[in-house]
Amino acid sequence: MTKYKKRKKLFLTFHCLTHSPSIRTPQMNLLLLLFLPIWLLSISLSSPILHAASSISVSQSSANAQAESPGIQEVKIVHHQNLNKRFIIPLVACSALLGGVFLFLLYVWFRRHKILRCSSSESQETIEAAKGETLSSVNAKLNYSRMADKKSSVAIFDYQLLESATNSFSTSNIMGESGSRTVYRARFDEHFQAAVKKADSDADREFENEVSWLSKIRHQNIIKLMGYCIHGESRFLVYELMENGSLQTQLHGPTRGSSLTWYLRLRIAVDVARALEYLHEHSNPPVVHRDLRSSNVLLDSNFNAKLSDFGFAMVSGMQHKNMKMSGTLGYVAPEYISHGKLTDKSDVYAFGVVLLELLTGKKPMENMSSHQFQSLVSWAMPQLTDRSKLPSILDPVIKNTMDLKHLYQVAAVAVLCVQAEPSYRPLITDVLHSLIPLVPVELGGSLRVTEPISSDNSR
C-alpha cells in the first residue's frame, strides 16, 4: 500500500511539472522529455508485479532444487541477479549520458542568456548615446580617462555637462573656428579642462571617421580623443586641451609667430614628422592623414606639437573612384588635384608646405589681387635653391638666429618634400632622420648645443 502511495505522489509531482505555467518553459519541456524514459523505467523496476514474478521464480526454483540437486537453487538466484544487472547497468549509463546532455544544454542556455543580455545593454547604450545622456556629469568626469585609455573605446559625454563646462557655448570660450566647426574651451572643474569641437550633422561621415581612428590610435604626437556627444543635429568631440592653440594661430594670428623661436619651430616640425611616421610606418594598417595643415597642428603649454583632425584619414592604398576630394588649397599635392592620386607622399607634400610656413611665416596661399592667389610653394621654390637669396625670405622673428648650415639643411628638406613628382619626395622617416640632428637634446632632438638654450627656446 505504501508503494502505491509513493507512485501516486510521483504522478502528482509529474502532473505539476507538466501543467504549471511558471515552469513550462521550452528548456523545461526538453528536460522532461529527456528524463521521462528514466522515470518510467525506474517505476517499472520497482513494480510489485516484477517483484512477484521474481519471488515466484525463486520459490519454484527452491522446490525444484529439493527434487533435483542442492546446487541448482544457487544457480537460479545468480541468474536472477544477472537479470537485474541487465536493467541497472543500462539505466546507470543512460542516466549518465542524459546528465551530460543536461549539463551541456544548461551551459548553452546560460551562454545564450548572457549574449542576449549584453546585446540588450549595447543597444540601450546606443540609444542613450544618440540622446547624449549615457554618462551622468559625475561619471563622465570620473571615468573619461579610464575609458579613453582602453583600445577602441572612448567615453560618451552628457550634453548638459558640455553645456555647463562651456558656459552654454559662450563666445568667450571660443578657441578657434574653421568652416562649420567651432572649438570651445571647456572647464569641468579646477582640475579638468578640455577642448570641445562642435560640428553640424552634415559632417557625420567625418565625425564617425575621426571617432573611429582616434579611438584606436595612441601616440605622443597625435591628439587624444577623450570622448564625444551626439545631441540633436549637433556633434561634439572632446579632446585634451592644447593651451597654445594651433600652429596657424601662432604663425598667422595677432602674435605673428613671436613666441616661436628657431629651435621651437624645428621641434614642432620633428613632432609632426613623428606623428606622420607613426601613421605611415607603424600603424596597422598604414594611414594617410589627407588633411595636414598648420591649423591641424596643435600646441600644448610647452609648444609640443600634436596632429589632429582625422575626419578625412583613410587606410593607405584603399582609395576608390567615388571618394570625395579633401584637403586645403595650398597643401594639396599636384597629383591629387590633377589625377586624384593619393598616397603617403601626399602627406609628405603637405608637410613640406608646413615646413615652409615655419621658415617664412607666410600663409600657404597669399592674395595677390581680388582674383589672384599665389601658392607659397611657387613663390619660395626659386629662392630656396639659391643660398644667397634664402635668408631674405625667412620670417623676421627668426632671421639671423640660426646656424646657416642648419638653415640650408632644412631648406633642402622642404624642397624635396614639395617636389611635383611624388617619387622624388622622400619617405617621412628619412625626413625625420634629417631633422632630428638639428634639434637640441633638451627639446627632443640629438643636437648638443655649446650655449645653454634660453628660457624662450625651452618652453
Coordinates of N, CA and C in Angstrom, one line a residue, residues 19-214:
H19 N 2.1 20.9 -16.0 CA 1.0 21.8 -16.2 C 1.2 23.2 -15.5
S20 N 2.3 23.4 -14.8 CA 2.5 24.7 -14.1 C 3.0 25.7 -15.1
P21 N 2.3 26.9 -15.3 CA 2.7 27.9 -16.3 C 4.0 28.5 -16.0
S22 N 4.4 28.6 -14.7 CA 5.7 29.3 -14.4 C 6.9 28.4 -14.7
I23 N 6.6 27.0 -14.8 CA 7.7 26.1 -15.0 C 7.8 25.7 -16.5
R24 N 6.7 25.7 -17.2 CA 6.6 25.2 -18.5 C 7.3 26.1 -19.5
T25 N 8.7 26.1 -19.5 CA 9.5 26.8 -20.4 C 10.0 25.8 -21.5
P26 N 10.4 26.3 -22.6 CA 10.9 25.3 -23.7 C 12.1 24.5 -23.1
Q27 N 12.9 25.1 -22.3 CA 14.0 24.3 -21.7 C 13.5 23.2 -20.8
M28 N 12.5 23.5 -19.9 CA 11.9 22.6 -19.0 C 11.2 21.4 -19.7
N29 N 10.5 21.8 -20.8 CA 9.9 20.7 -21.6 C 10.9 19.7 -22.2
L30 N 12.0 20.3 -22.6 CA 13.1 19.4 -23.2 C 13.6 18.5 -22.1
L31 N 13.8 19.0 -20.9 CA 14.4 18.2 -19.8 C 13.4 17.1 -19.4
L32 N 12.1 17.4 -19.4 CA 11.0 16.4 -19.0 C 11.0 15.3 -20.0
L33 N 11.1 15.7 -21.3 CA 11.2 14.6 -22.3 C 12.4 13.7 -22.2
L34 N 13.5 14.3 -21.8 CA 14.7 13.5 -21.6 C 14.6 12.6 -20.4
F35 N 14.1 13.0 -19.3 CA 14.0 12.3 -18.1 C 12.8 11.4 -18.0
L36 N 11.8 11.5 -18.8 CA 10.6 10.7 -18.7 C 10.9 9.2 -18.9
P37 N 11.7 8.8 -19.9 CA 12.0 7.4 -20.0 C 12.7 6.8 -18.8
I38 N 13.6 7.6 -18.2 CA 14.3 7.1 -17.0 C 13.3 6.9 -15.8
W39 N 12.4 7.8 -15.7 CA 11.4 7.8 -14.6 C 10.5 6.6 -14.8
L40 N 10.0 6.3 -16.0 CA 9.1 5.2 -16.3 C 9.9 3.9 -16.0
L41 N 11.1 3.9 -16.4 CA 11.9 2.6 -16.2 C 12.1 2.4 -14.8
S42 N 12.4 3.4 -14.0 CA 12.6 3.2 -12.6 C 11.3 2.7 -11.9
I43 N 10.1 3.2 -12.3 CA 8.9 2.7 -11.8 C 8.7 1.2 -12.1
S44 N 9.0 0.9 -13.3 CA 8.8 -0.5 -13.7 C 9.7 -1.4 -13.0
L45 N 10.9 -1.0 -12.7 CA 11.8 -1.8 -11.9 C 11.4 -2.0 -10.5
S46 N 10.7 -1.0 -10.0 CA 10.2 -1.1 -8.6 C 8.8 -1.6 -8.5
S47 N 8.2 -2.1 -9.6 CA 6.8 -2.5 -9.6 C 6.6 -3.8 -8.8
P48 N 5.5 -4.0 -8.1 CA 5.2 -5.2 -7.3 C 5.1 -6.4 -8.3
I49 N 4.6 -6.2 -9.5 CA 4.5 -7.3 -10.4 C 5.8 -8.0 -10.7
L50 N 6.8 -7.1 -10.9 CA 8.1 -7.6 -11.2 C 8.7 -8.4 -10.0
H51 N 8.4 -7.8 -8.8 CA 8.8 -8.5 -7.5 C 8.1 -9.8 -7.3
A52 N 6.8 -9.8 -7.7 CA 6.0 -11.0 -7.5 C 6.6 -12.1 -8.4
A53 N 6.8 -11.7 -9.7 CA 7.4 -12.7 -10.6 C 8.7 -13.2 -10.2
S54 N 9.5 -12.3 -9.6 CA 10.8 -12.7 -9.1 C 10.7 -13.7 -8.0
S55 N 9.7 -13.4 -7.1 CA 9.6 -14.3 -5.9 C 9.1 -15.7 -6.3
I56 N 8.1 -15.7 -7.3 CA 7.6 -17.0 -7.8 C 8.7 -17.8 -8.5
S57 N 9.6 -17.1 -9.2 CA 10.7 -17.8 -9.9 C 11.6 -18.4 -8.9
V58 N 11.9 -17.7 -7.8 CA 12.8 -18.1 -6.8 C 12.2 -19.3 -6.0
S59 N 10.9 -19.2 -5.6 CA 10.2 -20.3 -4.9 C 10.1 -21.6 -5.7
Q60 N 9.8 -21.4 -7.0 CA 9.8 -22.5 -7.9 C 11.1 -23.2 -8.0
S61 N 12.1 -22.3 -8.0 CA 13.5 -22.9 -8.2 C 13.8 -23.6 -6.9
S62 N 13.3 -23.2 -5.8 CA 13.7 -23.8 -4.5 C 13.0 -25.2 -4.5
A63 N 11.7 -25.3 -4.9 CA 11.1 -26.6 -4.9 C 11.7 -27.6 -5.9
N64 N 12.1 -27.1 -7.0 CA 12.8 -28.0 -8.0 C 14.2 -28.4 -7.5
A65 N 14.7 -27.4 -6.7 CA 16.1 -27.7 -6.2 C 16.0 -28.9 -5.2
Q66 N 14.9 -29.0 -4.4 CA 14.8 -30.1 -3.5 C 14.7 -31.4 -4.2
A67 N 14.1 -31.4 -5.3 CA 13.9 -32.6 -6.1 C 15.1 -33.1 -6.8
E68 N 15.8 -32.1 -7.3 CA 17.0 -32.4 -8.2 C 18.3 -32.4 -7.5
S69 N 18.7 -31.2 -7.2 CA 20.1 -31.1 -6.6 C 20.2 -29.8 -5.7
P70 N 20.9 -29.9 -4.7 CA 21.0 -28.7 -3.8 C 21.7 -27.5 -4.5
G71 N 22.5 -27.7 -5.5 CA 23.2 -26.6 -6.1 C 22.4 -25.8 -7.1
I72 N 21.3 -26.3 -7.6 CA 20.6 -25.6 -8.6 C 20.0 -24.3 -8.1
Q73 N 19.6 -24.3 -6.8 CA 18.9 -23.1 -6.3 C 19.9 -21.9 -6.4
E74 N 21.1 -22.2 -6.1 CA 22.1 -21.1 -6.2 C 22.3 -20.6 -7.6
V75 N 22.2 -21.5 -8.6 CA 22.4 -21.1 -10.0 C 21.2 -20.2 -10.4
K76 N 20.0 -20.6 -9.9 CA 18.8 -19.8 -10.3 C 18.9 -18.4 -9.7
I77 N 19.4 -18.3 -8.5 CA 19.4 -17.0 -7.8 C 20.5 -16.1 -8.5
V78 N 21.6 -16.7 -8.9 CA 22.6 -15.9 -9.7 C 22.0 -15.4 -11.0
H79 N 21.3 -16.3 -11.6 CA 20.6 -15.9 -12.9 C 19.7 -14.7 -12.7
H80 N 19.0 -14.7 -11.6 CA 18.1 -13.6 -11.3 C 18.9 -12.3 -11.1
Q81 N 20.0 -12.4 -10.4 CA 20.8 -11.2 -10.1 C 21.4 -10.7 -11.4
N82 N 21.8 -11.6 -12.3 CA 22.3 -11.1 -13.6 C 21.2 -10.4 -14.4
L83 N 19.9 -10.9 -14.2 CA 18.8 -10.2 -14.9 C 18.6 -8.8 -14.4
N84 N 18.8 -8.6 -13.1 CA 18.7 -7.2 -12.5 C 19.8 -6.3 -13.1
K85 N 21.0 -6.9 -13.2 CA 22.2 -6.1 -13.8 C 21.9 -5.7 -15.2
R86 N 21.2 -6.5 -15.9 CA 20.8 -6.1 -17.3 C 20.0 -4.8 -17.3
F87 N 19.2 -4.6 -16.3 CA 18.4 -3.4 -16.3 C 19.2 -2.3 -15.6
I88 N 19.9 -2.6 -14.6 CA 20.6 -1.5 -13.8 C 21.7 -0.8 -14.6
I89 N 22.6 -1.6 -15.2 CA 23.7 -1.1 -15.9 C 23.3 -0.1 -17.1
P90 N 22.4 -0.6 -17.9 CA 21.9 0.4 -19.0 C 21.3 1.6 -18.4
L91 N 20.5 1.4 -17.2 CA 19.9 2.6 -16.6 C 20.9 3.6 -16.1
V92 N 22.0 3.1 -15.5 CA 23.0 4.0 -15.0 C 23.7 4.7 -16.2
A93 N 24.0 3.9 -17.2 CA 24.7 4.5 -18.4 C 23.8 5.6 -19.0
C94 N 22.5 5.2 -19.1 CA 21.6 6.2 -19.8 C 21.5 7.5 -18.9
S95 N 21.4 7.3 -17.6 CA 21.3 8.4 -16.7 C 22.6 9.3 -16.8
A96 N 23.8 8.7 -16.9 CA 25.0 9.5 -17.0 C 25.0 10.3 -18.3
L97 N 24.6 9.6 -19.4 CA 24.5 10.2 -20.7 C 23.6 11.4 -20.7
L98 N 22.4 11.2 -20.2 CA 21.4 12.3 -20.2 C 21.8 13.4 -19.2
G99 N 22.5 13.0 -18.1 CA 23.1 14.0 -17.2 C 24.0 14.9 -17.9
G100 N 24.9 14.3 -18.8 CA 25.8 15.1 -19.6 C 25.1 16.0 -20.6
V101 N 24.1 15.5 -21.2 CA 23.3 16.3 -22.1 C 22.6 17.4 -21.4
F102 N 22.1 17.2 -20.2 CA 21.5 18.2 -19.4 C 22.5 19.3 -19.1
L103 N 23.7 18.9 -18.6 CA 24.7 20.0 -18.3 C 25.1 20.8 -19.5
F104 N 25.2 20.1 -20.7 CA 25.6 20.8 -21.9 C 24.5 21.8 -22.3
L105 N 23.2 21.4 -22.2 CA 22.1 22.3 -22.5 C 22.0 23.4 -21.6
L106 N 22.3 23.1 -20.3 CA 22.3 24.2 -19.3 C 23.4 25.2 -19.6
Y107 N 24.6 24.8 -20.0 CA 25.7 25.7 -20.4 C 25.2 26.5 -21.6
V108 N 24.6 25.9 -22.6 CA 24.2 26.6 -23.8 C 23.2 27.7 -23.5
W109 N 22.2 27.3 -22.6 CA 21.2 28.3 -22.2 C 21.8 29.5 -21.5
F110 N 22.7 29.2 -20.5 CA 23.3 30.3 -19.8 C 24.1 31.2 -20.7
R111 N 24.8 30.6 -21.7 CA 25.6 31.3 -22.7 C 24.8 32.2 -23.5
R112 N 23.7 31.6 -24.0 CA 22.7 32.4 -24.9 C 22.1 33.6 -24.1
H113 N 21.8 33.3 -22.8 CA 21.2 34.3 -22.0 C 22.1 35.5 -21.7
K114 N 23.4 35.1 -21.6 CA 24.4 36.2 -21.3 C 24.6 37.0 -22.6
I115 N 24.7 36.4 -23.8 CA 24.8 37.1 -25.0 C 23.7 38.1 -25.3
L116 N 22.5 37.5 -25.0 CA 21.3 38.4 -25.2 C 21.3 39.6 -24.3
R117 N 21.7 39.4 -23.1 CA 21.8 40.4 -22.1 C 22.8 41.5 -22.5
C118 N 24.0 41.1 -23.0 CA 25.0 42.0 -23.4 C 24.5 42.8 -24.6
S119 N 23.8 42.1 -25.6 CA 23.3 42.8 -26.8 C 22.3 43.8 -26.4
S120 N 21.4 43.5 -25.4 CA 20.4 44.4 -25.0 C 21.0 45.6 -24.3
S121 N 22.1 45.5 -23.5 CA 22.7 46.6 -22.9 C 23.4 47.5 -23.9
E122 N 24.1 46.9 -25.0 CA 24.7 47.6 -26.0 C 23.7 48.5 -26.8
S123 N 22.6 47.8 -27.1 CA 21.5 48.6 -27.8 C 21.0 49.7 -27.0
Q124 N 20.9 49.5 -25.7 CA 20.4 50.6 -24.8 C 21.4 51.7 -24.8
E125 N 22.7 51.4 -24.8 CA 23.8 52.4 -24.8 C 23.8 53.2 -26.0
T126 N 23.5 52.5 -27.2 CA 23.5 53.2 -28.5 C 22.4 54.2 -28.5
I127 N 21.2 53.8 -28.0 CA 20.0 54.7 -27.9 C 20.3 55.9 -27.1
E128 N 20.9 55.6 -25.9 CA 21.3 56.7 -25.0 C 22.3 57.7 -25.5
A129 N 23.3 57.1 -26.3 CA 24.3 57.9 -26.9 C 23.7 58.9 -27.9
A130 N 22.7 58.5 -28.6 CA 22.0 59.4 -29.6 C 21.4 60.5 -28.9
K131 N 20.9 60.3 -27.6 CA 20.3 61.4 -26.9 C 21.3 62.2 -26.1
G132 N 22.6 61.7 -26.1 CA 23.6 62.5 -25.3 C 23.4 62.3 -23.8
E133 N 22.9 61.2 -23.4 CA 22.5 61.0 -22.0 C 23.1 59.8 -21.3
T134 N 24.2 59.2 -21.9 CA 24.7 58.0 -21.4 C 25.4 58.1 -20.0
L135 N 26.3 59.1 -19.9 CA 27.0 59.3 -18.7 C 26.5 60.5 -17.9
S136 N 26.3 60.3 -16.6 CA 26.0 61.5 -15.8 C 27.2 62.3 -15.7
S137 N 27.0 63.6 -15.2 CA 28.1 64.5 -15.1 C 29.2 64.0 -14.2
V138 N 28.9 63.3 -13.1 CA 29.9 62.8 -12.2 C 30.6 61.7 -12.9
N139 N 29.9 60.7 -13.5 CA 30.6 59.6 -14.1 C 31.5 60.0 -15.2
A140 N 31.1 61.0 -16.0 CA 31.9 61.5 -17.1 C 33.2 62.0 -16.6
K141 N 33.2 62.8 -15.5 CA 34.4 63.3 -15.0 C 35.3 62.3 -14.4
L142 N 34.7 61.2 -13.8 CA 35.5 60.2 -13.1 C 36.0 59.2 -14.0
N143 N 35.3 58.9 -15.1 CA 35.6 57.7 -15.9 C 36.2 58.0 -17.3
Y144 N 36.3 59.3 -17.7 CA 36.7 59.6 -19.0 C 38.2 59.1 -19.3
S145 N 39.1 59.3 -18.4 CA 40.5 58.9 -18.6 C 40.6 57.4 -18.7
R146 N 39.9 56.7 -17.8 CA 40.0 55.2 -17.8 C 39.4 54.7 -19.1
M147 N 38.3 55.2 -19.6 CA 37.7 54.7 -20.8 C 38.5 55.1 -22.1
A148 N 39.1 56.3 -22.0 CA 39.9 56.7 -23.2 C 41.2 55.9 -23.4
D149 N 41.7 55.3 -22.3 CA 42.9 54.5 -22.4 C 42.6 53.1 -22.9
K150 N 41.4 52.7 -22.9 CA 41.0 51.4 -23.5 C 41.1 51.5 -25.0
K151 N 41.7 50.4 -25.6 CA 41.8 50.4 -27.0 C 40.4 50.3 -27.7
S152 N 40.2 51.1 -28.7 CA 39.0 51.2 -29.5 C 37.8 51.5 -28.6
S153 N 38.0 52.4 -27.6 CA 36.9 52.8 -26.8 C 37.1 54.3 -26.3
V154 N 36.0 55.0 -26.4 CA 36.1 56.4 -25.9 C 34.8 56.6 -25.0
A155 N 34.9 57.7 -24.2 CA 33.7 58.0 -23.3 C 32.6 58.7 -24.1
I156 N 31.4 58.6 -23.6 CA 30.3 59.3 -24.2 C 29.9 60.4 -23.1
F157 N 30.0 61.6 -23.5 CA 29.8 62.7 -22.6 C 28.3 63.2 -22.6
D158 N 27.8 63.5 -21.5 CA 26.5 64.1 -21.3 C 26.4 65.5 -21.9
Y159 N 25.4 65.8 -22.7 CA 25.3 67.1 -23.3 C 25.2 68.2 -22.3
Q160 N 24.5 68.0 -21.2 CA 24.3 69.0 -20.2 C 25.7 69.3 -19.5
L161 N 26.5 68.3 -19.4 CA 27.8 68.5 -18.9 C 28.7 69.4 -19.8
L162 N 28.6 69.2 -21.1 CA 29.4 70.0 -22.0 C 28.8 71.4 -22.0
E163 N 27.5 71.6 -22.0 CA 26.9 72.9 -22.0 C 27.3 73.7 -20.7
S164 N 27.4 73.0 -19.6 CA 27.8 73.7 -18.4 C 29.2 74.1 -18.4
A165 N 30.1 73.2 -18.9 CA 31.5 73.4 -18.9 C 31.9 74.5 -19.9
T166 N 31.1 74.8 -20.9 CA 31.5 75.8 -21.9 C 30.6 77.1 -21.7
N167 N 29.9 77.1 -20.5 CA 29.0 78.3 -20.2 C 28.0 78.5 -21.4
S168 N 27.3 77.4 -21.7 CA 26.3 77.4 -22.8 C 27.0 77.8 -24.1
F169 N 28.2 77.3 -24.3 CA 28.9 77.5 -25.6 C 29.1 79.0 -25.8
S170 N 29.5 79.7 -24.8 CA 29.7 81.1 -24.9 C 30.8 81.5 -25.9
T171 N 30.7 82.6 -26.5 CA 31.7 83.1 -27.5 C 33.0 83.4 -26.8
S172 N 32.9 83.7 -25.5 CA 34.2 84.0 -24.8 C 35.1 82.7 -24.6
N173 N 34.5 81.6 -24.8 CA 35.2 80.3 -24.7 C 35.7 79.8 -26.0
I174 N 35.4 80.5 -27.1 CA 35.8 80.0 -28.4 C 37.4 80.1 -28.6
M175 N 38.0 78.9 -28.9 CA 39.4 78.9 -29.1 C 39.8 78.9 -30.6
G176 N 38.8 78.6 -31.5 CA 39.1 78.6 -32.9 C 37.9 78.3 -33.7
E177 N 37.9 78.7 -35.0 CA 36.8 78.4 -35.9 C 37.3 78.0 -37.2
S178 N 36.7 77.0 -37.9 CA 37.1 76.6 -39.2 C 35.8 76.1 -39.9
G179 N 35.3 76.9 -40.9 CA 34.1 76.4 -41.6 C 32.9 76.4 -40.6
S180 N 32.3 75.2 -40.6 CA 31.1 75.0 -39.8 C 31.5 74.4 -38.4
R181 N 32.8 74.4 -38.1 CA 33.3 73.8 -36.9 C 33.8 74.9 -35.9
T182 N 33.5 74.8 -34.7 CA 33.9 75.7 -33.7 C 34.5 75.0 -32.5
V183 N 35.6 75.4 -32.0 CA 36.3 74.8 -30.9 C 36.2 75.6 -29.6
Y184 N 35.7 75.0 -28.5 CA 35.5 75.8 -27.3 C 36.4 75.2 -26.2
R185 N 36.7 76.1 -25.3 CA 37.4 75.7 -24.0 C 36.3 75.2 -23.1
A186 N 36.5 74.1 -22.5 CA 35.5 73.5 -21.5 C 36.2 73.4 -20.2
R187 N 35.6 74.0 -19.1 CA 36.1 73.9 -17.8 C 35.1 73.0 -16.9
F188 N 35.5 71.8 -16.7 CA 34.6 70.9 -15.9 C 34.8 71.1 -14.4
D189 N 36.0 71.4 -14.0 CA 36.3 71.8 -12.6 C 37.7 72.3 -12.6
E190 N 38.3 72.6 -11.5 CA 39.6 73.2 -11.4 C 40.7 72.3 -11.8
H191 N 40.4 71.0 -11.9 CA 41.4 70.0 -12.3 C 41.2 69.4 -13.7
F192 N 40.2 69.8 -14.3 CA 39.8 69.1 -15.6 C 39.3 70.1 -16.6
Q193 N 40.2 70.4 -17.6 CA 39.7 71.2 -18.7 C 40.0 70.5 -20.0
A194 N 39.2 70.8 -21.0 CA 39.3 70.1 -22.3 C 38.9 71.1 -23.4
A195 N 39.1 70.6 -24.7 CA 38.7 71.3 -25.8 C 37.5 70.6 -26.5
V196 N 36.4 71.3 -26.8 CA 35.2 70.7 -27.3 C 35.0 71.3 -28.7
K197 N 35.0 70.4 -29.7 CA 34.8 70.8 -31.1 C 33.3 70.5 -31.5
K198 N 32.6 71.5 -31.9 CA 31.2 71.4 -32.3 C 31.1 71.4 -33.8
A199 N 30.3 70.4 -34.3 CA 30.1 70.4 -35.8 C 28.6 70.0 -36.0
D200 N 28.2 70.3 -37.2 CA 26.8 70.0 -37.6 C 26.7 68.6 -38.1
S201 N 25.4 68.1 -38.3 CA 25.2 66.8 -38.7 C 25.6 66.6 -40.2
D202 N 25.8 67.6 -41.0 CA 26.3 67.4 -42.3 C 27.7 66.9 -42.4
A203 N 28.4 66.9 -41.3 CA 29.7 66.3 -41.3 C 29.7 65.0 -40.5
D204 N 28.6 64.2 -40.6 CA 28.5 62.9 -39.9 C 29.6 61.9 -40.3
R205 N 29.9 61.9 -41.6 CA 30.9 60.9 -42.1 C 32.3 61.2 -41.5
E206 N 32.6 62.5 -41.5 CA 33.9 62.9 -40.9 C 33.9 62.7 -39.4
F207 N 32.8 62.9 -38.8 CA 32.7 62.7 -37.3 C 32.9 61.3 -37.0
E208 N 32.2 60.4 -37.7 CA 32.4 58.9 -37.4 C 33.8 58.5 -37.7
N209 N 34.4 59.0 -38.8 CA 35.7 58.6 -39.2 C 36.8 59.0 -38.1
E210 N 36.6 60.2 -37.6 CA 37.5 60.7 -36.6 C 37.4 59.9 -35.3
V211 N 36.2 59.6 -34.8 CA 36.0 58.8 -33.6 C 36.6 57.4 -33.8
S212 N 36.4 56.9 -35.0 CA 36.9 55.5 -35.3 C 38.4 55.5 -35.2
W213 N 39.1 56.5 -35.9 CA 40.6 56.5 -35.9 C 41.2 56.8 -34.5
L214 N 40.7 57.9 -33.9 CA 41.3 58.4 -32.7 C 41.0 57.5 -31.5

